[in-house]
Each structure stands twice: as structure tokens, then as C-alpha cells.
JSON list of C-alpha atoms in Angstrom, two decimals:
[
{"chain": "A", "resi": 128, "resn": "UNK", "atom": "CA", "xyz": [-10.35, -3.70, -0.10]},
{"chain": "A", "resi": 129, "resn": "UNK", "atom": "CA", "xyz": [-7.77, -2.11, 2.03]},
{"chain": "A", "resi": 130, "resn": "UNK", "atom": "CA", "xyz": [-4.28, -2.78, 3.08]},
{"chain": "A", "resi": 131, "resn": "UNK", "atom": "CA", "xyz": [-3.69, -2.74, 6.77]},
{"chain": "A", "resi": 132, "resn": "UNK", "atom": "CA", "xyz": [-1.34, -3.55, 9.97]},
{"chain": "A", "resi": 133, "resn": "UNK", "atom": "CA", "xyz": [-2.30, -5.85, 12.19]},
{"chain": "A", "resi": 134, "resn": "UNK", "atom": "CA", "xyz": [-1.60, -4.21, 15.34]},
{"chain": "A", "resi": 135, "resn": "UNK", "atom": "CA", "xyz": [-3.23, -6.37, 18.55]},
{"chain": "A", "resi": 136, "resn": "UNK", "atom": "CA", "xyz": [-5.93, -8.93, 19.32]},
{"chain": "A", "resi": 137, "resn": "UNK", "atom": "CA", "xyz": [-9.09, -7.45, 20.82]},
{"chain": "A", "resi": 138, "resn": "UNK", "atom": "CA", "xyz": [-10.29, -10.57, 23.40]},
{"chain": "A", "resi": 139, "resn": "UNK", "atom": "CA", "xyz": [-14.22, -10.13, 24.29]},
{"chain": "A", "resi": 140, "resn": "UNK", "atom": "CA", "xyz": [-15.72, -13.22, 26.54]},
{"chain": "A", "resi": 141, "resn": "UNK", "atom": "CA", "xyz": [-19.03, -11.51, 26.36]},
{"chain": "A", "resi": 142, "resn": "UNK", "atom": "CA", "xyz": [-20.34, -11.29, 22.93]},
{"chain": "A", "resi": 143, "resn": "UNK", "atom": "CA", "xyz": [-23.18, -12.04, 20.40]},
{"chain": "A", "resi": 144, "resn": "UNK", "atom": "CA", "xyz": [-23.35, -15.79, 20.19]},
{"chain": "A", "resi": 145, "resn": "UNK", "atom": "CA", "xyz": [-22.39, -15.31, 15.97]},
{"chain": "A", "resi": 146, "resn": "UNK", "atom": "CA", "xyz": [-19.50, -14.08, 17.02]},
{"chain": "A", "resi": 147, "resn": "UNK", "atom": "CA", "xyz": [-18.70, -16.90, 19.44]},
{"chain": "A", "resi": 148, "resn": "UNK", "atom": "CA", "xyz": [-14.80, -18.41, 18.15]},
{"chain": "A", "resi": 149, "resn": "UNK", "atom": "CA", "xyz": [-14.07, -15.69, 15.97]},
{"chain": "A", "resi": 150, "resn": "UNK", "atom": "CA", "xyz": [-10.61, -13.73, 16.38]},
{"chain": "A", "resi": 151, "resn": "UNK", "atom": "CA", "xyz": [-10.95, -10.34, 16.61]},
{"chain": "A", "resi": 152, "resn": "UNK", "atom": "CA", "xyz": [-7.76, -8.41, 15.58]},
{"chain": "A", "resi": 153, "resn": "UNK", "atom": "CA", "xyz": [-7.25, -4.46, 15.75]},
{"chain": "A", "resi": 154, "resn": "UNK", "atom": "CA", "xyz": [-5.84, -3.17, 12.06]},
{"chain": "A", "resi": 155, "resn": "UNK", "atom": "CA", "xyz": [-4.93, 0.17, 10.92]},
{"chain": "A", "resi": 156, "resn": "UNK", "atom": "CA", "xyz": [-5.09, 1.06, 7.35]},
{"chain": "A", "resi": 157, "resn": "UNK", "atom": "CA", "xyz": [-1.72, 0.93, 5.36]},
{"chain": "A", "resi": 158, "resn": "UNK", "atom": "CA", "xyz": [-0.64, 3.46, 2.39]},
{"chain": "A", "resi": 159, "resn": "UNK", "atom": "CA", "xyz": [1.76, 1.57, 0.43]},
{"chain": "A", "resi": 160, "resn": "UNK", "atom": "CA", "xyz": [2.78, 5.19, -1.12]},
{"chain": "A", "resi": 161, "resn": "UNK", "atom": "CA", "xyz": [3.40, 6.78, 2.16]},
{"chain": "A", "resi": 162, "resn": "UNK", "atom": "CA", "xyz": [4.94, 3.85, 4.31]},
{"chain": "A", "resi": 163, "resn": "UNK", "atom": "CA", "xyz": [2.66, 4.98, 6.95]},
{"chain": "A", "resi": 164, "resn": "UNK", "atom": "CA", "xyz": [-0.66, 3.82, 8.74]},
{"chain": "A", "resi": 165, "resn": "UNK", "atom": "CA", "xyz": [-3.14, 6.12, 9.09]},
{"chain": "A", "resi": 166, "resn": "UNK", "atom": "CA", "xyz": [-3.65, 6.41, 13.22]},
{"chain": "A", "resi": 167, "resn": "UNK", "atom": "CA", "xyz": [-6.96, 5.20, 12.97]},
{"chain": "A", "resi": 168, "resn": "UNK", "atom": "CA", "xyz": [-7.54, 1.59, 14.39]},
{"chain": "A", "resi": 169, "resn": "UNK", "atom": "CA", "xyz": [-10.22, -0.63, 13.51]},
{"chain": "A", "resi": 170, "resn": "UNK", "atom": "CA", "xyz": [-11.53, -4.02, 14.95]},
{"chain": "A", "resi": 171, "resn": "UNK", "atom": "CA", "xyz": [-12.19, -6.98, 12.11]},
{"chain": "A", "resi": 172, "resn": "UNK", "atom": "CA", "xyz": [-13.03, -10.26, 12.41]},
{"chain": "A", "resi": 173, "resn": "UNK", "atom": "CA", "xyz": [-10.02, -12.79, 11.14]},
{"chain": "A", "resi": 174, "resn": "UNK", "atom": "CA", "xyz": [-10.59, -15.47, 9.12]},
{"chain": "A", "resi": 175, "resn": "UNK", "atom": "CA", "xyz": [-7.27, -16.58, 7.44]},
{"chain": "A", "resi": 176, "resn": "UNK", "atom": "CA", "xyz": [-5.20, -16.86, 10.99]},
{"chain": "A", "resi": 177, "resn": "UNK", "atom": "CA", "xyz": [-3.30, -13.37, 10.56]},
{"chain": "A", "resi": 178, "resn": "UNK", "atom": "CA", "xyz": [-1.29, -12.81, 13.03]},
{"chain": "A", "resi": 179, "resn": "UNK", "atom": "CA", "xyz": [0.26, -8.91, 15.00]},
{"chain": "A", "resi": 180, "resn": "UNK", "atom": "CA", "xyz": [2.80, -7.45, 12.53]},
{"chain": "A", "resi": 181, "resn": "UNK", "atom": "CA", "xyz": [1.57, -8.83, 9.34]},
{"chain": "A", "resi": 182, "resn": "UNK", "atom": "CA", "xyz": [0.44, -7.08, 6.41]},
{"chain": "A", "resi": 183, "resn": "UNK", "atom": "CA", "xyz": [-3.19, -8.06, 5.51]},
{"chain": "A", "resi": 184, "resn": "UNK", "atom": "CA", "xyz": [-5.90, -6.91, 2.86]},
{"chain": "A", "resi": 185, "resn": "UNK", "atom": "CA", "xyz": [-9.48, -6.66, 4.39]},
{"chain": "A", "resi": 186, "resn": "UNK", "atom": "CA", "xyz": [-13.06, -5.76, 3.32]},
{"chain": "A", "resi": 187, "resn": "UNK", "atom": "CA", "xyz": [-15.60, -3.97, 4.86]},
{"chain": "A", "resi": 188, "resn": "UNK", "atom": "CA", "xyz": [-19.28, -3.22, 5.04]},
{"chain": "A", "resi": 189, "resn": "UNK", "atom": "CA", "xyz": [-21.51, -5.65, 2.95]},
{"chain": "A", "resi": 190, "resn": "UNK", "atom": "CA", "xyz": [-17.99, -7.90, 1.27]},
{"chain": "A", "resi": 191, "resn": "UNK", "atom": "CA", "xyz": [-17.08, -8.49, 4.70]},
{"chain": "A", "resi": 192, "resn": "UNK", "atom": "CA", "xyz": [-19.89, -11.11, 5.17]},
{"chain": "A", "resi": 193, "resn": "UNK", "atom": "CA", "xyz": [-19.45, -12.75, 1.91]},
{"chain": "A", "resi": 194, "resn": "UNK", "atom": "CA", "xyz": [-17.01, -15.15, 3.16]},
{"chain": "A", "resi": 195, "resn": "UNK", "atom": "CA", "xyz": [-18.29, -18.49, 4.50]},
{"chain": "A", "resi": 196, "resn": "UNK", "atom": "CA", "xyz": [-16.98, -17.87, 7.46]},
{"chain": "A", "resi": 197, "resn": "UNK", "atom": "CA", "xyz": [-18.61, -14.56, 7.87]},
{"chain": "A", "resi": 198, "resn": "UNK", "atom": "CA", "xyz": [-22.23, -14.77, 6.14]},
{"chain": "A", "resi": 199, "resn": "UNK", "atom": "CA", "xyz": [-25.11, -13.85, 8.52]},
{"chain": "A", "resi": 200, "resn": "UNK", "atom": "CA", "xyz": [-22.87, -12.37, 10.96]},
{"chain": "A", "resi": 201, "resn": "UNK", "atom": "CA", "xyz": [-23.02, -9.27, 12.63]},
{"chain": "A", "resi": 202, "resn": "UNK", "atom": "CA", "xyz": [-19.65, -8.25, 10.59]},
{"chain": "A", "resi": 203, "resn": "UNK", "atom": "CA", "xyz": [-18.49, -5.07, 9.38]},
{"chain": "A", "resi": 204, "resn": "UNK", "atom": "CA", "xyz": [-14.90, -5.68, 8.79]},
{"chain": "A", "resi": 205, "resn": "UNK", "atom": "CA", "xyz": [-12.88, -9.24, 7.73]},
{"chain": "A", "resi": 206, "resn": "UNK", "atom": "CA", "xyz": [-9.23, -9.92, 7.29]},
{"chain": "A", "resi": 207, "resn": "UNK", "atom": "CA", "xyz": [-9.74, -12.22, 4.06]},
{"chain": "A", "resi": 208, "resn": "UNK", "atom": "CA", "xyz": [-6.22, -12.20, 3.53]},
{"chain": "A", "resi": 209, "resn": "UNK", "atom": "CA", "xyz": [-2.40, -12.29, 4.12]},
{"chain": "A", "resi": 210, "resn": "UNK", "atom": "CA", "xyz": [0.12, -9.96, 2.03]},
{"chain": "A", "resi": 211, "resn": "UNK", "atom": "CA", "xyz": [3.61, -11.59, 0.85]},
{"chain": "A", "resi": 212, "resn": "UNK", "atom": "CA", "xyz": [4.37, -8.33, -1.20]},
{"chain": "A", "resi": 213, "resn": "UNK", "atom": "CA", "xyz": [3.18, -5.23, -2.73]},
{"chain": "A", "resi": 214, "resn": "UNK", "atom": "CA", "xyz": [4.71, -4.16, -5.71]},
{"chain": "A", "resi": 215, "resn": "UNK", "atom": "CA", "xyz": [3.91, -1.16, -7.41]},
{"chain": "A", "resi": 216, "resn": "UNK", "atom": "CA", "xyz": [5.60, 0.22, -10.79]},
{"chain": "A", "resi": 217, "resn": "UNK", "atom": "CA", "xyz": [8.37, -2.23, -10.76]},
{"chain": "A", "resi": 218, "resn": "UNK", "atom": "CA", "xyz": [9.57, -1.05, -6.93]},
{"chain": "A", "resi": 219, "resn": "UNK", "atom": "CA", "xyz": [8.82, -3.76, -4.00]},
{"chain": "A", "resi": 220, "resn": "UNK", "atom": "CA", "xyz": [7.21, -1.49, -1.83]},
{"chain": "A", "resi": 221, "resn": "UNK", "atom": "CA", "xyz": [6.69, -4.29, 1.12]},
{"chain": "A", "resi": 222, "resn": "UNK", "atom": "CA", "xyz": [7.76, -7.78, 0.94]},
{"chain": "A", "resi": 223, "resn": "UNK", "atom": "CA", "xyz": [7.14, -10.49, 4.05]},
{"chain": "A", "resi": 224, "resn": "UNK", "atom": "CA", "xyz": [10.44, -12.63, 3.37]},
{"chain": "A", "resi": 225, "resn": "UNK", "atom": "CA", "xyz": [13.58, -11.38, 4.10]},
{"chain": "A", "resi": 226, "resn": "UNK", "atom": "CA", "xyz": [15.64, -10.90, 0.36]},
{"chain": "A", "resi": 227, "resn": "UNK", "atom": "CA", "xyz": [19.55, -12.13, 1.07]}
]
């Protein structure tokens, strides 16, 4: 699993009939240690309604069709879930609610 951004939608009205009602969403890989993305965009198929500026986790290759939604499709990368925080050695290194 990896960490990403999501960064855009990709919107495709000609497509394999599989993929017919899927989201597609562009993601770039996250480094939790670094802050940073890693500049290299990829397109996955979204099925937990993730939306542009969240923090996701996603799978890819052979996991990314082992989701109901995603079995027997012509899949290579899913968004299988949304991040609320990433903590690492006692430090919050990303939280998606605002602390007061």
C-alpha cells in the first residue's frame, strides 16, 4: 500500500465497458517523512468516494482487484481508503481535522 494525494479527477466517456461508473482520480505518492509527493502522478480507480485534497492509501497491481468493487476489472491501481491521520513515533505527521 501507498500513501498518496489526490490531486484531480481524470473523466473518460470512452472506455472499456468494466470500467463503465467507476471514478477515476489522479494520485501522487505521499512520503509522510519528507512532507512531499513525489512528482509522479498516477490514475486509480476510486472506490471509497475520495475526494481532490484528501489523503488516501491505495494498492496496486494484483491487491488492486481484490476489492468487490474491483475483481475482474482491468485495474491496476484502487483508492481502498481514506486517511484521518498518520502518526509516526509519537509525532502527528498529517491529521484531516483541524486540532483547536
Amino acid at each position: 500500500m501507498i500513501l498518496a494525494y489526490v490531486k484531480g479527477n481524470v473523466v473518460s466517456t470512452n472506455k472499456t465497458p468494466k470500467l463503465k461508473g467507476y471514478k477515476l482520480l489522479v494520485v501522487e505518492e505521499w512520503n509522510p517523512l519528507t512532507g512531499k509527493c513525489s512528482g509522479q502522478p498516477k490514475v486509480a480507480v476510486d472506490v471509497v468516494n475520495a475526494g481532490e485534497g484528501e489523503l488516501v492509501f491505495c494498492v496496486s497491481g494484483s491487491s488492486s482487484r481484490q476489492t468487490e468493487e474491483t475483481d475482474k476489472k482491468p485495474v491496476d491501481m484502487a483508492v481502498i481508503g481514506i486517511v484521518d491521520e498518520v502518526d509516526m513515533e509519537g509525532k502527528v505527521l498529517f491529521t484531516k481535522y483541524k486540532k483547536e
